[in-house]
Amino acid sequence: MAERAGIVQPWCSIIAVWATRDTQFLLGYVSQMAVGLTHSVSAARLAYITAYIPKIAIVTGDDDHLVRPSGLDRIKQGMDLELSESDKHRVELLRWDGTGHGIYAQREVEFNQLVERCVREGE
């Protein structure tokens, strides 16, 4: 257990155990399902987000079993809604082959290059 100023913090031990587990707890599965079933963003909200962020990349893998491709198409359409044709390049929808839901870990180099490119193009 971690100690700070003489106070024992048991949550540090819990986080350390969870961070090193090979399998997920049942609560983790249930929580992810709840988020997937209840999370929704309106087209108006997507357009608002796009108005304030100069470069957006929506990335999915072709082997992602948590996010439906049709949902990402809807996100892209919502973000394009208020953009002129000449500005639609600001929002990209990318589908990477051989990749699941953990894109940043499965394709670390490509993901980091994408983030760097988006930052450059958004400046």
C-alpha positions as a Python dict, from the first residue, in 0.01 Angstrom:
ca = {
    (1, 'M'): (0, 0, 0),
    (2, 'A'): (117, 350, -77),
    (3, 'E'): (171, 599, 201),
    (4, 'R'): (162, 975, 180),
    (5, 'A'): (209, 1194, 486),
    (6, 'G'): (143, 890, 706),
    (7, 'I'): (-191, 810, 537),
    (8, 'V'): (-231, 463, 391),
    (9, 'Q'): (-387, 466, 45),
    (10, 'P'): (-519, 118, -36),
    (11, 'W'): (-652, 227, -374),
    (12, 'C'): (-294, 230, -507),
    (13, 'S'): (-269, -143, -444),
    (14, 'I'): (-602, -203, -616),
    (15, 'I'): (-498, -4, -922),
    (16, 'A'): (-166, -190, -937),
    (17, 'V'): (-347, -526, -933),
    (18, 'W'): (-594, -416, -1202),
    (19, 'A'): (-317, -274, -1420),
    (20, 'T'): (-127, -603, -1416),
    (21, 'R'): (-417, -846, -1460),
    (22, 'D'): (-422, -1054, -1778),
    (23, 'T'): (-800, -1091, -1775),
    (24, 'Q'): (-1068, -837, -1709),
    (25, 'F'): (-1300, -844, -1409),
    (26, 'L'): (-1670, -907, -1476),
    (27, 'L'): (-1745, -549, -1370),
    (28, 'G'): (-1519, -428, -1652),
    (29, 'Y'): (-1716, -623, -1912),
    (30, 'V'): (-2049, -503, -1775),
    (31, 'S'): (-1927, -141, -1761),
    (32, 'Q'): (-1808, -151, -2121),
    (33, 'M'): (-2140, -297, -2236),
    (34, 'A'): (-2330, -26, -2049),
    (35, 'V'): (-2126, 247, -2215),
    (36, 'G'): (-2171, 91, -2557),
    (37, 'L'): (-2545, 58, -2516),
    (38, 'T'): (-2611, 403, -2373),
    (39, 'H'): (-2354, 636, -2532),
    (40, 'S'): (-2495, 867, -2797),
    (41, 'V'): (-2397, 1206, -2939),
    (42, 'S'): (-2639, 1412, -3146),
    (43, 'A'): (-2551, 1540, -3493),
    (44, 'A'): (-2576, 1896, -3357),
    (45, 'R'): (-2319, 1817, -3087),
    (46, 'L'): (-2088, 1656, -3346),
    (47, 'A'): (-2112, 1968, -3563),
    (48, 'Y'): (-2034, 2183, -3258),
    (49, 'I'): (-1724, 1974, -3180),
    (50, 'T'): (-1607, 2004, -3541),
    (51, 'A'): (-1645, 2382, -3532),
    (52, 'Y'): (-1385, 2409, -3254),
    (53, 'I'): (-1137, 2134, -3340),
    (54, 'P'): (-938, 2202, -3658),
    (55, 'K'): (-840, 1840, -3740),
    (56, 'I'): (-1020, 1520, -3640),
    (57, 'A'): (-933, 1159, -3719),
    (58, 'I'): (-1197, 893, -3652),
    (59, 'V'): (-1008, 565, -3648),
    (60, 'T'): (-1136, 209, -3630),
    (61, 'G'): (-999, -134, -3694),
    (62, 'D'): (-1159, -387, -3925),
    (63, 'D'): (-1157, -636, -3636),
    (64, 'D'): (-1319, -407, -3375),
    (65, 'H'): (-1602, -593, -3203),
    (66, 'L'): (-1702, -304, -2973),
    (67, 'V'): (-1774, -27, -3223),
    (68, 'R'): (-2001, -75, -3522),
    (69, 'P'): (-1873, 68, -3851),
    (70, 'S'): (-2217, 223, -3914),
    (71, 'G'): (-2179, 422, -3592),
    (72, 'L'): (-1853, 571, -3715),
    (73, 'D'): (-2014, 657, -4049),
    (74, 'R'): (-2284, 844, -3853),
    (75, 'I'): (-2018, 1030, -3655),
    (76, 'K'): (-1839, 1134, -3975),
    (77, 'Q'): (-2167, 1246, -4136),
    (78, 'G'): (-2260, 1447, -3826),
    (79, 'M'): (-1922, 1615, -3818),
    (80, 'D'): (-1941, 1697, -4190),
    (81, 'L'): (-2292, 1841, -4155),
    (82, 'E'): (-2195, 2207, -4106),
    (83, 'L'): (-1867, 2196, -4302),
    (84, 'S'): (-1828, 2333, -4653),
    (85, 'E'): (-1704, 2091, -4918),
    (86, 'S'): (-1360, 2250, -4903),
    (87, 'D'): (-1341, 2192, -4524),
    (88, 'K'): (-1456, 1828, -4514),
    (89, 'H'): (-1092, 1714, -4533),
    (90, 'R'): (-1061, 1829, -4169),
    (91, 'V'): (-1252, 1516, -4058),
    (92, 'E'): (-1106, 1182, -4164),
    (93, 'L'): (-1259, 838, -4120),
    (94, 'L'): (-988, 571, -4127),
    (95, 'R'): (-1038, 193, -4115),
    (96, 'W'): (-718, 2, -4045),
    (97, 'D'): (-681, -359, -4155),
    (98, 'G'): (-585, -624, -3901),
    (99, 'T'): (-672, -402, -3608),
    (100, 'G'): (-920, -436, -3324),
    (101, 'H'): (-1045, -190, -3062),
    (102, 'G'): (-703, -124, -2903),
    (103, 'I'): (-570, 73, -3198),
    (104, 'Y'): (-318, 281, -3003),
    (105, 'A'): (-156, -37, -2866),
    (106, 'Q'): (-193, -264, -3170),
    (107, 'R'): (-63, -9, -3420),
    (108, 'E'): (149, 209, -3192),
    (109, 'V'): (382, 356, -3458),
    (110, 'E'): (106, 429, -3710),
    (111, 'F'): (-121, 572, -3440),
    (112, 'N'): (151, 804, -3311),
    (113, 'Q'): (227, 917, -3667),
    (114, 'L'): (-143, 989, -3718),
    (115, 'V'): (-161, 1197, -3398),
    (116, 'E'): (149, 1393, -3501),
    (117, 'R'): (5, 1455, -3850),
    (118, 'C'): (-329, 1570, -3708),
    (119, 'V'): (-152, 1813, -3476),
    (120, 'R'): (54, 1953, -3766),
    (121, 'E'): (-249, 1986, -3996),
    (122, 'G'): (-458, 2141, -3719),
    (123, 'E'): (-213, 2421, -3647),
}
